[in-house]
Coordinates of C-alpha atoms in Angstrom, one line a residue:
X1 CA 49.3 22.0 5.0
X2 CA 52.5 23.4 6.2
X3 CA 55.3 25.8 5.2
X4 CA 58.0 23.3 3.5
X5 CA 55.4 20.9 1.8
X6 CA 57.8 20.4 -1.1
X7 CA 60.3 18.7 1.4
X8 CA 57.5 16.3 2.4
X9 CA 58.0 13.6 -0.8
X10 CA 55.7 10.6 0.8
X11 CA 53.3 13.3 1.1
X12 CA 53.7 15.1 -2.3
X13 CA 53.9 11.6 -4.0
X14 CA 50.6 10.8 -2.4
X15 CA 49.0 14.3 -4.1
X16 CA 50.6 13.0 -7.3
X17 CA 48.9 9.8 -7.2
X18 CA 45.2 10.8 -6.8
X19 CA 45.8 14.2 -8.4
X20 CA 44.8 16.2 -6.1
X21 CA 44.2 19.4 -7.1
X22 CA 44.1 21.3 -3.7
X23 CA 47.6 21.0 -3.7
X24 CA 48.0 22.6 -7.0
X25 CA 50.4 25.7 -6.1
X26 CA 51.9 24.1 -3.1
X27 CA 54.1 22.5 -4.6
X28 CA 55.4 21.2 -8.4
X29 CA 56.5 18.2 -9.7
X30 CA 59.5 17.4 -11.7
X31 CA 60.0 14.2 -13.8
X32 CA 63.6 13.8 -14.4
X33 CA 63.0 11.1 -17.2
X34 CA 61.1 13.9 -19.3
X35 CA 62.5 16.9 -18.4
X36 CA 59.0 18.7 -17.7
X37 CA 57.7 19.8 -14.5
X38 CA 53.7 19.5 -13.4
X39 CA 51.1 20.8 -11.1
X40 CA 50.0 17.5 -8.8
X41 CA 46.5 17.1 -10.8
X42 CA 48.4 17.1 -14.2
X43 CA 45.6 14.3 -16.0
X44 CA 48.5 12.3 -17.8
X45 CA 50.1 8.9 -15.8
X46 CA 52.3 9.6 -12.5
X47 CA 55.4 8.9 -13.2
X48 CA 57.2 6.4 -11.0
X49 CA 57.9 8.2 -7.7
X50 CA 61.9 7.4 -8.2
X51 CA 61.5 9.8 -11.2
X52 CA 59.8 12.7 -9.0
X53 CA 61.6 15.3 -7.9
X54 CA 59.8 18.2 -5.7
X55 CA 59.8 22.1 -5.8
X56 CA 58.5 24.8 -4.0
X57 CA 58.4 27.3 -7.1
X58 CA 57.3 26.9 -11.1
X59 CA 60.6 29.4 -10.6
X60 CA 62.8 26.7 -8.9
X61 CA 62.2 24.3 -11.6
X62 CA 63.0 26.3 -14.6
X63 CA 66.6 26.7 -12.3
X64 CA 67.0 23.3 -12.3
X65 CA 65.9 23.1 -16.2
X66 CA 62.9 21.5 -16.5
X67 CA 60.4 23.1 -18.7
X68 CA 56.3 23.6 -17.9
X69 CA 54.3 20.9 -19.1
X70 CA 52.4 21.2 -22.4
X71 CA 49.0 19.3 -20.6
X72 CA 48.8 20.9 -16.7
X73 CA 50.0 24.1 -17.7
X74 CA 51.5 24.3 -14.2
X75 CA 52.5 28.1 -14.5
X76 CA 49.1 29.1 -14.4
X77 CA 47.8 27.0 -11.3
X78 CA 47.0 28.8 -8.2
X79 CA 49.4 30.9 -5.7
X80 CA 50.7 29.6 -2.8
X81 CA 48.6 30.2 0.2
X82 CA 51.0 30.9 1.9
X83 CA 52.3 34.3 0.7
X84 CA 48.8 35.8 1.5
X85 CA 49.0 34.2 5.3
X86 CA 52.0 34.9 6.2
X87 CA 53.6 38.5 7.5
X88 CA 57.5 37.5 7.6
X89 CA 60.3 38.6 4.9
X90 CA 59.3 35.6 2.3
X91 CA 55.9 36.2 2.3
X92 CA 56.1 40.0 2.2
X93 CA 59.0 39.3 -1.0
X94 CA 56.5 37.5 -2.9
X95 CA 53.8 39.3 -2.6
X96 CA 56.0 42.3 -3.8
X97 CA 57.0 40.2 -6.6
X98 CA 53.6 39.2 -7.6
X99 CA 52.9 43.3 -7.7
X100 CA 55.6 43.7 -10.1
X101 CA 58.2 45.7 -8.0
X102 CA 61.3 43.8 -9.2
X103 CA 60.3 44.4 -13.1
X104 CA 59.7 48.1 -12.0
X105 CA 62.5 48.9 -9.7
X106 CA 65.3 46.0 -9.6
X107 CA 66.2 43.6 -6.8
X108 CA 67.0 46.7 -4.8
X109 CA 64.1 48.3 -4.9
X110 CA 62.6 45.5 -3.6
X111 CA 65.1 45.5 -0.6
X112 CA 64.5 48.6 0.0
X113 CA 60.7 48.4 0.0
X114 CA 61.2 45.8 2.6
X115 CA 64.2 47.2 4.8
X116 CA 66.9 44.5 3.9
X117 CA 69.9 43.8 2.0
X118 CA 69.5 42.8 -1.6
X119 CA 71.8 39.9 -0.5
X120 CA 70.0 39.2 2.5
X121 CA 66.8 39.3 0.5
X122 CA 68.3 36.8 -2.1
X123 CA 69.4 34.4 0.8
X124 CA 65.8 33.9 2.4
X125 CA 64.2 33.3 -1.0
X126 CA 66.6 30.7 -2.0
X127 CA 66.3 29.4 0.9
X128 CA 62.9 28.6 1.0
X129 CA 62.1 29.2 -3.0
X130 CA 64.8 27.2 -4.7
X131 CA 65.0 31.0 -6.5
X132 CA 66.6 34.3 -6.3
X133 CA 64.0 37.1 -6.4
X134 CA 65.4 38.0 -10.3
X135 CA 64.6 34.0 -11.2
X136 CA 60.7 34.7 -9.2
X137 CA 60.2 37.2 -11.5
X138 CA 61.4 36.1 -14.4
X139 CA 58.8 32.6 -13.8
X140 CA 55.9 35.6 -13.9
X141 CA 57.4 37.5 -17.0
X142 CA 57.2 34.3 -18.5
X143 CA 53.4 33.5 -17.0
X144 CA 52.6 36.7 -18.6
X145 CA 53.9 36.7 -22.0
X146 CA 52.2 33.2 -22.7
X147 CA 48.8 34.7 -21.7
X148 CA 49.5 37.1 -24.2
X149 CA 50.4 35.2 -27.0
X150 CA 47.7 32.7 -26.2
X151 CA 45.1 35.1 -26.0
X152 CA 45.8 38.2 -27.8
X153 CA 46.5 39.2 -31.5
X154 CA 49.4 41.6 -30.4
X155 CA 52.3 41.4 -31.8
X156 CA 55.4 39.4 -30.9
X157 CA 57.4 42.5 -30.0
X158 CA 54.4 44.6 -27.9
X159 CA 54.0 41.7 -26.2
X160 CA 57.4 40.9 -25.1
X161 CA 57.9 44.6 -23.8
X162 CA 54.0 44.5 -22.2
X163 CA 55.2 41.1 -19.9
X164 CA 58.0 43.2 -18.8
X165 CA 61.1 41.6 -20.7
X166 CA 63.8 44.1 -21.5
X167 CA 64.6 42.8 -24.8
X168 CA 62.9 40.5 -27.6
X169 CA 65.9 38.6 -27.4
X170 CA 65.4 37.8 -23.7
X171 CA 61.7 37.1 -24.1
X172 CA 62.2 34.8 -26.6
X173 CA 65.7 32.9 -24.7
X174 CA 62.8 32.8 -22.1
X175 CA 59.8 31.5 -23.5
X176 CA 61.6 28.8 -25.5
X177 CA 63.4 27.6 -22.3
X178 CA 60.4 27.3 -20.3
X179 CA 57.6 26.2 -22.5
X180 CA 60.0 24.4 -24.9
X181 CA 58.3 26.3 -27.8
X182 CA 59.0 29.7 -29.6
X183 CA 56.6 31.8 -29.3
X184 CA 55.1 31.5 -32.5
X185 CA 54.6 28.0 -32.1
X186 CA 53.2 28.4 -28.1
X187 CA 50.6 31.1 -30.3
X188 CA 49.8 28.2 -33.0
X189 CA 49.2 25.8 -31.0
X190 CA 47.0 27.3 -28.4
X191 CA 43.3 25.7 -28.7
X192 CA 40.4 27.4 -29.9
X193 CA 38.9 27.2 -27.2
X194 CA 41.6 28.8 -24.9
X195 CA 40.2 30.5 -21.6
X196 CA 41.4 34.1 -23.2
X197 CA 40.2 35.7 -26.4
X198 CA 40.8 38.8 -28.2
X199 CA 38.5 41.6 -26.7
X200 CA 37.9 43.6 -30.8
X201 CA 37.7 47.3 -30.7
X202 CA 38.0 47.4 -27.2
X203 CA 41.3 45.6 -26.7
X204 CA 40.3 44.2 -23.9
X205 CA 41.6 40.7 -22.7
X206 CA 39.4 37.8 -21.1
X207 CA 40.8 35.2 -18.7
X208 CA 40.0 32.4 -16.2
X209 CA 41.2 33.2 -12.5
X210 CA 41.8 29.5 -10.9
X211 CA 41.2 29.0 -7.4
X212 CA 40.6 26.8 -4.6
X213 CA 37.6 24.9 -4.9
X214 CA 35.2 25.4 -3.0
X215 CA 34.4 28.7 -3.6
X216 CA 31.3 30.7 -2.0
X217 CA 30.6 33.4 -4.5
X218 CA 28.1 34.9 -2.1
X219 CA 29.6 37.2 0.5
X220 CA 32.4 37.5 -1.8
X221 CA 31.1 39.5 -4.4
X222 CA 27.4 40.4 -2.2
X223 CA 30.2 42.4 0.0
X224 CA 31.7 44.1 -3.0
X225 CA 28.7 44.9 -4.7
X226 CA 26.8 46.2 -1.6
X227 CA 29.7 48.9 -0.8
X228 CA 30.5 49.6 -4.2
X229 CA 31.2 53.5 -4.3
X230 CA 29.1 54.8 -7.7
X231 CA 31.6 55.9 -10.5
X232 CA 34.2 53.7 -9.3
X233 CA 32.5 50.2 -8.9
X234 CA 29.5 48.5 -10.2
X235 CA 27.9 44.9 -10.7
X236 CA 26.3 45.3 -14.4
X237 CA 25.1 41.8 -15.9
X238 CA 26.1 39.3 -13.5
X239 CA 29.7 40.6 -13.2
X240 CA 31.5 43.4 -10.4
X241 CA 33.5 45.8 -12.4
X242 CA 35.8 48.4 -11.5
X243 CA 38.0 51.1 -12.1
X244 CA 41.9 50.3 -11.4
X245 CA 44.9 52.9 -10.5
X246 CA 48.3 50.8 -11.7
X247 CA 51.6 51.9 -12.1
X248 CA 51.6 52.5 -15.9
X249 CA 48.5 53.8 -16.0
X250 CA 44.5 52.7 -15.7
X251 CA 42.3 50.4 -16.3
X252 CA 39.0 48.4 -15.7
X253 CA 38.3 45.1 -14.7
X254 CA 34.9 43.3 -14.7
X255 CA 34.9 39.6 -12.5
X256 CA 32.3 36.9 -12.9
X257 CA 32.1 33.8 -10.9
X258 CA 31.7 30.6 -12.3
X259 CA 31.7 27.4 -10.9
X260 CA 35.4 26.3 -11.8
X261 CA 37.0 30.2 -12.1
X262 CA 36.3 33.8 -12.2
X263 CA 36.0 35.2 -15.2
X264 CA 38.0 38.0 -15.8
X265 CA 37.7 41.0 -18.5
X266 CA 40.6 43.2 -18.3
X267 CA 40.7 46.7 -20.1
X268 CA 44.5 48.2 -19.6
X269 CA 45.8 51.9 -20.8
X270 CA 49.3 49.8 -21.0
X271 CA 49.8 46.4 -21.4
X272 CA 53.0 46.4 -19.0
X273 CA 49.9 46.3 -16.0
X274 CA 48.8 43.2 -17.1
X275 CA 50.6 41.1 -14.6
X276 CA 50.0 43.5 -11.5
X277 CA 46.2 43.5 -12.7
X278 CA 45.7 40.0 -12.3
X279 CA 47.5 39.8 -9.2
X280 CA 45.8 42.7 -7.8
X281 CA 42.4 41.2 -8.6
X282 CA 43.4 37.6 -7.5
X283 CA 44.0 38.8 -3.8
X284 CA 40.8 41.0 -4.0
X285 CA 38.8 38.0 -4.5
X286 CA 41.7 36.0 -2.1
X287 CA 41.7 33.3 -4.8
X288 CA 44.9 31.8 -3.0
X289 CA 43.2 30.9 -0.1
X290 CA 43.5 27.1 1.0
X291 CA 39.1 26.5 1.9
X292 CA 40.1 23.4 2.8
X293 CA 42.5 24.1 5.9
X294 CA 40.4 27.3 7.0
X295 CA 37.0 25.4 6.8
X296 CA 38.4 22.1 8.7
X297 CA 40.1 24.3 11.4
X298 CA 36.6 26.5 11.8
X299 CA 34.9 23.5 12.0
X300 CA 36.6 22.2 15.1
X301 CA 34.3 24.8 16.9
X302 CA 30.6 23.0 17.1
X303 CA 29.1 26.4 16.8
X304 CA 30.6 27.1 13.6
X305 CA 30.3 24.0 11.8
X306 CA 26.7 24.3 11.3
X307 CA 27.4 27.6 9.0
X308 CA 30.6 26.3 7.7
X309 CA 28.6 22.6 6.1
X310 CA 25.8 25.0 5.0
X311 CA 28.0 27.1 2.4
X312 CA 31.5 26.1 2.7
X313 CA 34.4 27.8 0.7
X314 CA 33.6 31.4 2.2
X315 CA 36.7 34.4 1.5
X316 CA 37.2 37.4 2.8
X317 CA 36.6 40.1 0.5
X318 CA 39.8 42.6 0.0
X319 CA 40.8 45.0 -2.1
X320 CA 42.9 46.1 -5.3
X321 CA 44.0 49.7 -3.7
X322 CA 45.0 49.7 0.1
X323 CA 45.4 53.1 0.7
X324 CA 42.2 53.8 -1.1
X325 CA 39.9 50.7 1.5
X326 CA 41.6 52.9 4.6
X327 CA 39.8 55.5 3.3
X328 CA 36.8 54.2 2.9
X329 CA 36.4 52.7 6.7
X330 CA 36.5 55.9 7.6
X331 CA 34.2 57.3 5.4
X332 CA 31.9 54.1 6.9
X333 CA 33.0 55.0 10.8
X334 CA 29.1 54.7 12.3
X335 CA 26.9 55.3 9.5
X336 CA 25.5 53.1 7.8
X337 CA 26.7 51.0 4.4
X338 CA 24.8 53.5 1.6
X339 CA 25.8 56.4 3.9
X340 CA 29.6 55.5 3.4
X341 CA 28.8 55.2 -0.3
X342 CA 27.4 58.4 -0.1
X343 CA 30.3 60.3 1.4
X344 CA 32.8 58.2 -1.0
X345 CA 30.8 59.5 -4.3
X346 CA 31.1 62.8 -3.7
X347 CA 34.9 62.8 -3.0
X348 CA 35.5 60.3 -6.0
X349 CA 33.2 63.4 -8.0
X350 CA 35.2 66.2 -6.9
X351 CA 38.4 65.0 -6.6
X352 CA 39.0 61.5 -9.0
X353 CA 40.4 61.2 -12.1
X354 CA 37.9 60.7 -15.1
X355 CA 38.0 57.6 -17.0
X356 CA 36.0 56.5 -20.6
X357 CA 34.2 53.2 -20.2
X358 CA 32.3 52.2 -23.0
X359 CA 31.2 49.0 -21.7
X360 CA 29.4 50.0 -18.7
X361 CA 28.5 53.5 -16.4
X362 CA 32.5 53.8 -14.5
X363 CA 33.5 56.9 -14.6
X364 CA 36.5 57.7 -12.6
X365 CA 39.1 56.5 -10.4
X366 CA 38.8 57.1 -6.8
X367 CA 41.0 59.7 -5.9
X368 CA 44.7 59.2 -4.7
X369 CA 46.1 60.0 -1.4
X370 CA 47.9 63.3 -2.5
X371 CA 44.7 64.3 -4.1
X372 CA 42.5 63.9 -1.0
X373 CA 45.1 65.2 1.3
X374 CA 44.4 69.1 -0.3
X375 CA 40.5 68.4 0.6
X376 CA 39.2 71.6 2.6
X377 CA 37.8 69.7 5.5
X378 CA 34.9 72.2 5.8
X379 CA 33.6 70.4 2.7
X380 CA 33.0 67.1 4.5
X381 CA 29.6 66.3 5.1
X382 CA 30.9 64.4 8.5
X383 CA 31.3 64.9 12.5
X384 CA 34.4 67.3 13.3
X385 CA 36.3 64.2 15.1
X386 CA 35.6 61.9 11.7
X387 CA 37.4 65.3 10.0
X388 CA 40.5 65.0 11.9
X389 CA 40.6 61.4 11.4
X390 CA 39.9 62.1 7.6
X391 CA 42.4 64.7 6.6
X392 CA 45.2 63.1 9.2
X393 CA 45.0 59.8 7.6
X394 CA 45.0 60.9 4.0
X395 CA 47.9 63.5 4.7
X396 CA 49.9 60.4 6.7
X397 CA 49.1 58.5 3.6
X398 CA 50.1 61.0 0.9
X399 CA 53.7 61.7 2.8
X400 CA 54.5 57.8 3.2
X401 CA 53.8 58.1 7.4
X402 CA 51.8 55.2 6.7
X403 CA 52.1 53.1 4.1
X404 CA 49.4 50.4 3.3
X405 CA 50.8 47.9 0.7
X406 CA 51.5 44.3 0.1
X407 CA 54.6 44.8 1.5
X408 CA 53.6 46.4 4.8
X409 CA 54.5 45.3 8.2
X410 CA 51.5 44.0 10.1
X411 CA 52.0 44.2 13.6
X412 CA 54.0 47.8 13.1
X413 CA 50.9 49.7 10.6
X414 CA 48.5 48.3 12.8
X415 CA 50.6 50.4 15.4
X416 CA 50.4 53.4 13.7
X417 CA 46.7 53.5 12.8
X418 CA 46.4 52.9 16.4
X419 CA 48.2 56.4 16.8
X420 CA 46.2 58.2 14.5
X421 CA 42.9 60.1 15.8
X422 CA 39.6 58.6 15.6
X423 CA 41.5 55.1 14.8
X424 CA 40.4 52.4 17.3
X425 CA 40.3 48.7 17.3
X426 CA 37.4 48.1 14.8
X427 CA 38.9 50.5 12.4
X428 CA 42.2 49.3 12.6
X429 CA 41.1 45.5 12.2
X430 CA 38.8 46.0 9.3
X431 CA 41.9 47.6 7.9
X432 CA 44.0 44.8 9.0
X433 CA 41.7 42.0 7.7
X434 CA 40.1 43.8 4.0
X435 CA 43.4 46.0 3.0
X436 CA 46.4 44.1 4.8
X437 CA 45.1 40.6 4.2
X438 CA 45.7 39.4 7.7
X439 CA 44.0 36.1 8.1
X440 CA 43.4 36.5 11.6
X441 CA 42.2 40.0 12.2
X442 CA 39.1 39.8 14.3
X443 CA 36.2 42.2 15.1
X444 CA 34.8 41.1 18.7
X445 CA 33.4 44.7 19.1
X446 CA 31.5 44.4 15.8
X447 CA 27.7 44.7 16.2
X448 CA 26.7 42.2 13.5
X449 CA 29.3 39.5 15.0
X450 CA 28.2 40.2 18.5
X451 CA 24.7 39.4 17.4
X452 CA 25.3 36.5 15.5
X453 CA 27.6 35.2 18.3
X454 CA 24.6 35.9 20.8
X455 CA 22.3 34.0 18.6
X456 CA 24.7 31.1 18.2
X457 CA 25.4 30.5 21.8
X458 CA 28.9 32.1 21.5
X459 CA 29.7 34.6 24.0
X460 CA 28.9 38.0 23.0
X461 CA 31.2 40.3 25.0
X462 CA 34.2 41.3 23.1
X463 CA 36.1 39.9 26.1
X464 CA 34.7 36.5 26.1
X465 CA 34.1 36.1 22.3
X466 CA 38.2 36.7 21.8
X467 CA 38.8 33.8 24.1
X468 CA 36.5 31.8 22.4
X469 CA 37.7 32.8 18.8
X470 CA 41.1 31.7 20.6
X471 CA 40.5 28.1 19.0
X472 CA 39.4 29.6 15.5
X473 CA 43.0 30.9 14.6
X474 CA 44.8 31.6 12.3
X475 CA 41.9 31.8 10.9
X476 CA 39.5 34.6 12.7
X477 CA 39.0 36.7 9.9
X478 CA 37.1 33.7 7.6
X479 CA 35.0 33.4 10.9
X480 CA 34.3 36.8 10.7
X481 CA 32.4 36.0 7.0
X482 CA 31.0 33.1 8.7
X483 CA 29.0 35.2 11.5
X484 CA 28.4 37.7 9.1
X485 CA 26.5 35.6 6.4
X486 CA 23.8 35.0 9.6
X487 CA 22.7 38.1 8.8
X488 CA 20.0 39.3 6.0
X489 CA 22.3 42.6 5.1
X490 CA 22.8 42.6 1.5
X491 CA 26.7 42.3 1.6
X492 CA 25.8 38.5 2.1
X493 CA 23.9 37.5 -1.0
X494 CA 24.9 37.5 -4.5
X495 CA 22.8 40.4 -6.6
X496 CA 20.6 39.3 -9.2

């Protein structure tokens, strides 16, 4: 699949046809007899193709006035791959957007994040969009306020302020226009049965995370449990949980896979999080991914398409706090995987911020950049060199030197971790491929991949094993999970 799909309309009218729901995201469909717009799959009858008119946004459609279909729910349909694989101004935008920077600071706050002009900004996402970054976030506002009514017993007004509308007035303008429904009637008419329910005494809210199919659980959440730093992360009952530093406040998430979604339990100090939350946790799990394209490319290797038929679907596991996963590869610099844990409990002891959690045994969130930075290195349980690298990273961090977000610059952070003491390639790459979200960082100095290239008949030297990976891109860091799964380490398998 390619940047552009939308402008492909043999193609898209095709996906409409047989429903095809890995396009779901890519692209939406708008049915000018009607006035609605779909996701491809939408169950009900295509319409004639004459009638079909493509989009590359839910966003672009409500411009051109067509509301979300009652059946498909096409708001709520995946991301776009393409905002997580990408590194250009668009892709950077969006995934800005998504993390709720345009409700928080304006369209130029957003430019500034990102080093542009709010007009030239405006241009590039129109451009490629159909929508302005206002019109982007207003699609999510929207996203967000009919979870809310769906699925929680709030109020009309709390929830109008919690999706990040500035007025009642505007968030009800909004959700009429889109959904075609007040919001009374979207709350009346939402089934018993909808994925989200009122969490009681708790007030926590319960959700289904779509994806990609196919999805390989195992790695995924094996690698998140395996690392999980006590206090901060656990797996309790078939689920990982974790505490969560947003803007407004804090909160805790516990994810469970199914076989059709993750199931997501969200506990929030303030509701205004809820869209960041869900974001945040989406590109943890890298629920955007397209398995499809990265599986069919890895498979054009014949070493790798033995382990990609065997358990197809694989992600890469990421991470809801960047600055906070740069901070643990150091901690995890050439000790082993409970060591790193070790080290990360006792700073998350000391220096985190304490948290209730009635449903489970969290108790704090890891600590914050500024936080760390006033650490008296003697304290560290580590090597003198690992030290350094420690207290400069987390002082670099705490003054904006570096700056880890979805908005940052690949090729230029990768620069400046390169700079920083103790930083090499493996470091920097992990970074780049768990924190960034690079698709294509690689780790040919890694011992586990060296040994599962040796046993595959790949080359093993770092050298030779980058040439060879040459073929695998864009997509080296899913190969990375492939090699890795050889192994019997933990991170691979699902607890039990």
């Amino acid at each position: 699949m390619q940047k552009g799909m939308h402008t492909d309309t043999e193609r898209c009218v095709r996906a409409v046809q047989s429903k095809d729901a890995r396009f779901d995201g890519w692209f939406f469909t708008a049915v000018v007899t009607t006035g609605i717009y779909c996701r491809p799959s939408c169950p009900v009858v295509p319409p004639k193709p004459q009638n079909m008119r493509f989009f590359p946004s839910a966003a672009a459609c409500q411009q051109a006035g067509f509301r979300a279909c009652k059946r498909c729910r096409p708001d709520t349909s995946p991301g776009s791959p393409e905002w997580n694989q990408r590194a250009d101004l668009v892709a950077r935008a969006m995934r800005l957007i998504a993390d709720g920077v345009v409700d928080r600071e304006g369209v130029p706050g957003l430019a500034a994040r990102l080093g542009y002009s709010t007009r030239q900004i405006e241009r590039q996402l129109l451009a490629e969009l159909g929508a302005g970054p206002l019109a982007l976030a207003r699609a999510q506002r929207a996203q967000a306020a009919r979870l809310l009514i769906e699925t929680t017993p709030l109020p009309m007004a709390d929830i109008a302020f919690a999706a990040g509308f500035a007025s009642i007035r505007t968030f009800n303008d909004t959700v009429r226009e889109v959904f075609a429904l007040s919001p009374t009637d979207l709350r009346t008419r939402a089934p018993r049965s909808a994925p989200g329910t009122p969490g009681g005494a708790t007030g926590a809210l319960t959700l289904r995370l779509p994806f990609r199919a196919p999805l390989n659980p195992d790695n995924l959440f094996g690698h998140l449990a395996a690392t999980a730093v006590p206090g901060v992360e656990e797996w309790r009952d078939g689920a990982y949980r974790r505490t969560l530093r947003m803007p407004y406040g804090h909160g805790i998430v516990s994810l469970t896979p199914q076989p059709d979604h993750i199931a997501c339990r969200l506990t929030l100090s303030d509701l205004r999080d809820l869209t960041v939350a869900i974001s945040r946790c989406r590109r943890m799990l890298d629920l955007d991914a397209d398995p499809v394209a990265i599986d069919d490319q890895l498979r054009t290797d014949p070493m790798l398409a033995p382990l990609v038929d065997k358990a197809p679907g694989r992600r890469v596991p990421r991470t809801v706090d960047e600055a906070e996963f740069a901070v643990r590869a150091v901690l995890g610099q050439q000790v082993s995987t409970a060591a790193a844990r070790t080290h990360a409990a006792r700073l998350v002891t000391a220096h985190g911020e304490r948290v209730d959690d009635p449903e489970g045994g969290l108790t704090h969130l890891f600590p914050a950049p500024a936080a760390l930075a006033s650490v008296d290195p003697e304290s560290l349980a580590m090597p003198r060199t690992r030290r350094t690298t420690f207290t400069t990273l987390v002082r670099q961090l705490a003054d904006d030197e570096v700056w880890l977000g979805p908005d940052s610059d690949w090729p230029e952070t990768r620069a400046r971790l390169l700079s920083l003491p103790g930083f090499g390639p493996w470091t920097v790459d992990v970074i780049a491929m768990r924190a960034l979200g690079d698709p294509d960082a690689f780790l040919p100095t890694d011992l586990g991949i060296r040994r599962a290239a040796q046993e595959l008949g790949l080359p093993s030297t770092p050298a030779a094993l980058t040439a060879r990976a040459a073929a695998w891109r864009p997509w080296r860091a899913y190969a990375v999970q492939y090699l890795w799964a050889t192994d019997s380490h933990p991170i691979n398998f699902l607890p039990v």
